[in-house]
Every structure is written in C-alpha cells, then in structure tokens.
Amino acid sequence: MHPFDQALELEPSGDDRWRGRTIPEWANMVGPFGGITAATLVRAVELHPQRHGQPIALTVNYLAPIVDGEFDILTRCVKTNRSNQHWIVELSQDGEAKTTATAVFGLRRQGWSETEITPPAAPAPEDIVPSVPPFGVVWFDNYDMRFVDGAMPDTAGEPTESASSTTTLWVRNKPSRAMDFAALASVSDIFYPRVFLRHGQFVPAGTVSITVYFHADEEQLAAQGDDFVLGTARAHRYSGGYFDQSAQLFGRSGVLLATSHQFVYFKA
Amino acid sequence: MHPFDQALELEPSGDDRWRGRTIPEWANMVGPFGGITAATLVRAVELHPQRHGQPIALTVNYLAPIVDGEFDILTRCVKTNRSNQHWIVELSQDGEAKTTATAVFGLRRQGWSETEITPPAAPAPEDIVPSVPPFGVVWFDNYDMRFVDGAMPDTAGEPTESASSTTTLWVRNKPSRAMDFAALASVSDIFYPRVFLRHGQFVPAGTVSITVYFHADEEQLAAQGDDFVLGTARAHRYSGGYFDQSAQLFGRSGVLLATSHQFVYFKA
C-alpha cells in the first residue's frame, strides 16, 4: 500500500469515531508532518456515512504534538444544508486533544468561473534536479520536490539571508499517486516555514493553524492524475512571535487547485 | 452605548455559556453582518475566566442564518499551552447550530519582526467623500467607508463588469471607536463579495468560512486608536459556485494589523 494511503487507514470505533495510527514514514521533527494529519482528518469525514459532497474548506489547528502510536478522531456533523455541510473534528490520544479542525463539505454547482491569477514562471519539472533535503526529516522522502525558487537553506556554511520569502516548487507524491482531496490537503502544507528562508537557517517554528480552500472539483483532480503540482508560497508579516504564509497550488495546465493560508509560531 | 459594544453584550448563562442577542443596527440582507458575529465570538472567549493571552488566529464558519433575537454561545477551551490556547466556539439559537469557530489565543513575544508588503497607494481618507451605500443594508451605517478603488456597483443603470476584483477603502467605526481585537475581527469582513464587483451587480452570495490572522499586538491597536484602517481585498478563483477572497488591513502608518481570507458561496 502507498505510504500516503497507509497513513490514512482508519477503522470505525463507535458512532462518529475513528481509530488510526502514526506510521514512521511521515515523521517530522516532532510528531508527524502537519499535512498528513490534515489529510487524515479529511479522510475521516469522507468515511462518515452522513458525509454530503466533497471538501470545500478546511481549517486545522495544531494543539500539541501527536506522539507515535494510535489516535482517535471524533467527526461531528454540526449542520447539513441542501448544498453544504459543516463538521467539527477532533483528534486525541489517550483522551488528550492534539488537533482540532472545522471542515465544510458541499456540492459544487456549474456556473460562471474564472481564475484571476496565473502560475509563476517555471521550467518543466523534468528539467529540474530533484531536491535532496539538507537534513534528515523522514517525511520529505514521500515527496518528489523540485525547487524553482527559494529552496531549503543550506545549513552547511554561514546563514545566507533572503530578502524574499517566496518558495516555488514542483511537487508530487513519491511514489507517484493520483491526486484527491486528502492529498491536496497534505500538499497544501508542503512549504517549510518562511522564516527559515528569510534567515537562511532553521529556527524553532511550528504551524498553529492552517486553512485550505479547495478550488478544484473531482473532474479537475482526475485530470491532475499523478502529475506534479506547481506550488508557490510567501509570507506577509512576522511579529510577536508569529507569521503568516499564503500558498497557491496549480496543475501543470495552470488550473488553480487550492489556496491555503497558515499562521506559524516562531522564535528568532 | 456604542452600537458595536451593544452588539457584543453577553451575559454568562452557565459554565462556558453566554447569552447574547441581535440588535437591529447590525442587520444584513439575511441575519446580522458576519463581521459582528465573528467579533461576538472573539468577545465570548475574551470574557472567559480561563482565557490566556490575546487573539492570534480565528476561523468562523457560517452554518445557517441567525434570526432576530437571543442566541447562545458555548466557549470550550480544548487546550492551554504555555504560550497559546485553543478554543472551539459554537453559536446556537433554540438548540440549532448557526455558527462554529475555532480560535487560537496566545501570548506574543518580542523578537525579529518584519513586514513584506506595503499598503496600496491611497489619498488620505479626509480627501475622499464618504460612501453612500447603494441599497438599504442597515449595518453599513455603522462604518464610515471611503472607497479608493472598487466601490460597490451602482445598480441604477446597466451592470458594468470589472476585470479586477480589488477593492481598497478607508474604513472606521461610525461613530468612531477605539480599535480592539473584536473590532479588528469585524472589519476583516468589511469587503462585500468580490463577485459583485466582477459582475457589476448583486448576485446571491454568502461567506461560508472566514479566517483572520491578528498581526497587531495590544500596543499597535492602542496606537491605531479610532483612526481609519486602510483595507484591500481581492479574489483568486471562482469555480463550482465558490470563490475565495483575501484581505489586508493596514493602519495609517503602514502597520499591517491583520490579514484575512474567506471562502464564499455564490450563484451566477
């Protein structure tokens, strides 16, 4: 089984309840990669018999590190409307809350559509050498990342500060895997903390809250298949020990699949 | 009492519970203005005896219209860490859920700070004629809005489409009132749906989820006082009956007070 799907394996454990477990392949510095946790919460709602439609919007809050082992997810449907549905989701371990989320699911309707932004200029992913992460974070191996701009700082020499916080990269699951809403949630969190890029070095940092808006419908995800996604992210302000970063994820044809935003704690 | 503070009047009604009521001054087309609801949820957490620090990040989901009358708010503290705290908040009427939210509160720490964006060019608010809203939405009267760009479409003649979705305006409470976190949450939702601007006319539209990142600390809010805020907002993509819009709110000195993002349902 693909490591992405393996991480999302959940068994029902009572009304509105699901049981899952961390797998070593997705380990981050502390606990699992935040993107895989977000994807797991999406999957939990997708599995629920009352689920109505597809993911529209998701906010995930990281309360405390998930430790290696089993976890419980509570998916509570708060309201079902004709065209959409609202969920509150909580992930806990031994009764201690670790992650909370709200999710909007819904039906998409045909109608006027337009995209106001264009993807950043980038050579084809085939023309870029795959990145070798500069330090041993296990989950990186689950993605083929090809940086166009703003690669992870090289910590071998003196820190090289950057005036820009922008990272642009091609990315896809490794081994490749068809895109779906859960995978899109995960890749929305692919961008390492922008403060690393600005400072040219690693500092303590961790996402406190991430929001994903799913622009693509099922047809557009099917067209995406297992191809690379072009992602770009930047920050706006660092202050009081927090900064924001906003990201856009495009298909190779230029279709905007998702936008995401996060607020990150840091110490520098 | 100022109409903003009047709308935020809450009485405790049991452990973690608060009772409030709509007031006619904040009426929108259907139910109250979403910004005043967001502000009320911030206030409910602020009133809670366990509250630790100030607002850091807020996501509010609009499930169903709030009807005129009383409402109940449940503020549940899910986790308190050393430097931050996570809340789940639910607003209901007669036991029916109307709004859900997650909020991160926390302490801010001194450290490296920088802003990567600059406010849009704009004449001083004193040099712009206050806007007269083109239709009778009551809550508009609680804000002094002075549009720099992308004013509300004039529905008197033929619709004039716009290639841009950007609105930039100076805005402050009317009557003026000192800025605080609740007021900042409310003004983050000041931007009418971008699809109105693109189409040059009103179409059915409503926010499903809004996220606010509070960049300012208490000192910066105190410096803001009751002065105008310069806000700018734009969309990225309209598809499947939803679009996103992102906003930035600056003080007159150029300080970035907040960024916000929302996903909006529309029919066009």
Coordinates of C-alpha atoms in Angstrom, one line a residue, chain A residues 56-57 59 61-64 76 78-79 81 83-84 86 88 90 96-97 100 102 104 106-109 111-117 164-165 195 198-199 208-211 213-216 220 234-242 244 246 248 255-256 259 261-263 265-268, chain B residues 56-57 59 61-64 76 78-79 81 83-84 86 88 90 96-97 100 102 104 106-109 111-117 164-165 195 198-199 208-211 213-216 220 234-242 244 246 248 255-256 259 261-263 265-268:
Chain A
I56 CA -14.8 22.9 0.2
A57 CA -12.9 24.5 3.1
T59 CA -9.1 24.7 9.0
N61 CA -5.4 23.7 14.4
Y62 CA -2.3 22.0 15.9
L63 CA -2.7 22.0 19.7
A64 CA 0.1 19.6 20.8
R76 CA -19.2 15.6 14.4
V78 CA -22.9 20.1 13.1
K79 CA -25.2 21.0 10.3
N81 CA -27.8 22.2 4.4
S83 CA -25.7 22.3 -0.7
N84 CA -23.2 22.1 2.1
H86 CA -20.3 21.7 8.5
I88 CA -16.1 19.8 13.8
E90 CA -11.0 16.5 17.0
E96 CA -5.8 14.4 25.3
A97 CA -6.7 16.7 22.4
T100 CA -8.9 20.3 16.1
T102 CA -13.6 22.5 11.1
V104 CA -17.0 22.5 5.1
G106 CA -20.5 20.5 -0.2
L107 CA -21.8 20.1 -3.6
R108 CA -20.3 22.1 -6.4
R109 CA -22.6 23.8 -9.0
G111 CA -21.8 28.4 -13.3
W112 CA -19.6 31.3 -14.0
S113 CA -15.9 30.5 -13.4
E114 CA -12.7 32.4 -13.7
T115 CA -9.2 32.5 -12.3
E116 CA -7.6 35.8 -11.6
I117 CA -4.0 34.7 -11.0
S164 CA 12.2 37.3 -0.3
S165 CA 10.1 34.7 1.5
V195 CA 11.2 32.4 8.4
R198 CA 14.4 34.8 5.3
H199 CA 17.0 33.9 8.0
V208 CA -0.6 26.8 14.8
S209 CA -3.5 26.9 12.2
I210 CA -3.8 26.2 8.5
T211 CA -6.8 26.8 6.2
Y213 CA -9.8 26.3 0.2
F214 CA -10.4 23.5 -2.4
H215 CA -11.0 25.2 -5.7
A216 CA -10.8 22.1 -7.8
Q220 CA -10.1 18.6 -12.3
R234 CA 5.1 33.6 0.7
A235 CA 4.8 35.4 4.0
H236 CA 3.3 38.9 4.7
R237 CA 4.3 39.8 8.2
Y238 CA 6.4 38.4 11.1
S239 CA 5.6 39.9 14.5
G240 CA 5.1 39.0 18.1
G241 CA 6.5 35.5 17.5
Y242 CA 4.0 34.6 14.7
D244 CA 1.5 34.1 8.2
S246 CA -0.1 32.0 1.9
Q248 CA -1.2 28.6 -4.2
V255 CA -5.6 25.3 -13.2
L256 CA -5.6 26.7 -9.6
T259 CA -5.2 28.1 -2.0
H261 CA -3.0 30.1 4.4
Q262 CA -1.3 29.4 7.7
F263 CA -0.2 31.1 10.9
Y265 CA 4.7 30.3 15.7
F266 CA 8.5 31.1 15.6
K267 CA 11.3 32.1 17.8
A268 CA 14.1 34.3 16.3
Chain B
I56 CA -3.9 35.1 17.4
A57 CA -6.0 33.3 14.8
T59 CA -11.8 30.8 11.8
N61 CA -18.0 29.1 9.8
Y62 CA -21.5 30.4 8.9
L63 CA -23.8 27.4 9.0
A64 CA -27.2 29.0 8.9
R76 CA -14.9 25.4 25.1
V78 CA -9.7 22.5 24.3
K79 CA -6.0 23.0 25.3
N81 CA -0.2 25.5 26.4
S83 CA 2.2 30.3 25.2
N84 CA -1.1 29.6 23.5
H86 CA -7.1 26.6 21.6
I88 CA -13.9 25.7 19.9
E90 CA -20.4 27.3 18.8
E96 CA -29.9 24.8 16.5
A97 CA -26.3 25.4 15.5
T100 CA -19.0 27.5 14.6
T102 CA -12.0 27.8 16.3
V104 CA -6.2 30.5 18.9
G106 CA -1.8 33.4 23.0
L107 CA 1.0 35.5 24.3
R108 CA 3.1 37.5 21.9
R109 CA 6.8 37.5 22.4
G111 CA 11.7 39.1 18.6
W112 CA 12.5 39.6 15.0
S113 CA 9.8 41.4 13.1
E114 CA 9.3 42.5 9.5
T115 CA 6.5 43.3 7.1
E116 CA 7.0 42.2 3.5
I117 CA 4.1 44.0 1.9
S164 CA -10.3 43.5 -11.4
S165 CA -11.7 42.1 -8.1
V195 CA -18.2 38.6 -7.4
R198 CA -16.6 41.5 -11.2
H199 CA -20.2 41.3 -12.5
V208 CA -19.1 30.0 4.4
S209 CA -15.9 30.4 6.2
I210 CA -13.6 33.3 7.2
T211 CA -10.1 33.2 8.8
Y213 CA -4.8 36.3 11.5
F214 CA -4.2 39.0 14.1
H215 CA -0.7 40.5 13.4
A216 CA -1.1 43.5 15.7
Q220 CA -0.3 48.6 18.0
R234 CA -9.2 40.6 -4.0
A235 CA -10.3 37.2 -5.2
H236 CA -8.1 34.4 -6.8
R237 CA -10.6 32.0 -8.3
Y238 CA -14.3 31.5 -8.9
S239 CA -15.4 27.9 -9.6
G240 CA -18.0 25.4 -8.7
G241 CA -20.2 28.0 -7.0
Y242 CA -17.4 29.2 -4.6
D244 CA -12.0 32.9 -2.2
S246 CA -8.0 37.6 0.7
Q248 CA -5.1 43.0 4.3
V255 CA 1.5 48.8 10.0
L256 CA -0.2 45.5 8.9
T259 CA -4.8 39.5 7.2
H261 CA -9.2 35.1 4.0
Q262 CA -12.7 33.8 3.2
F263 CA -14.5 31.3 1.0
Y265 CA -20.7 30.7 -1.9
F266 CA -22.2 32.4 -5.0
K267 CA -24.7 31.8 -7.8
A268 CA -24.0 33.4 -11.1

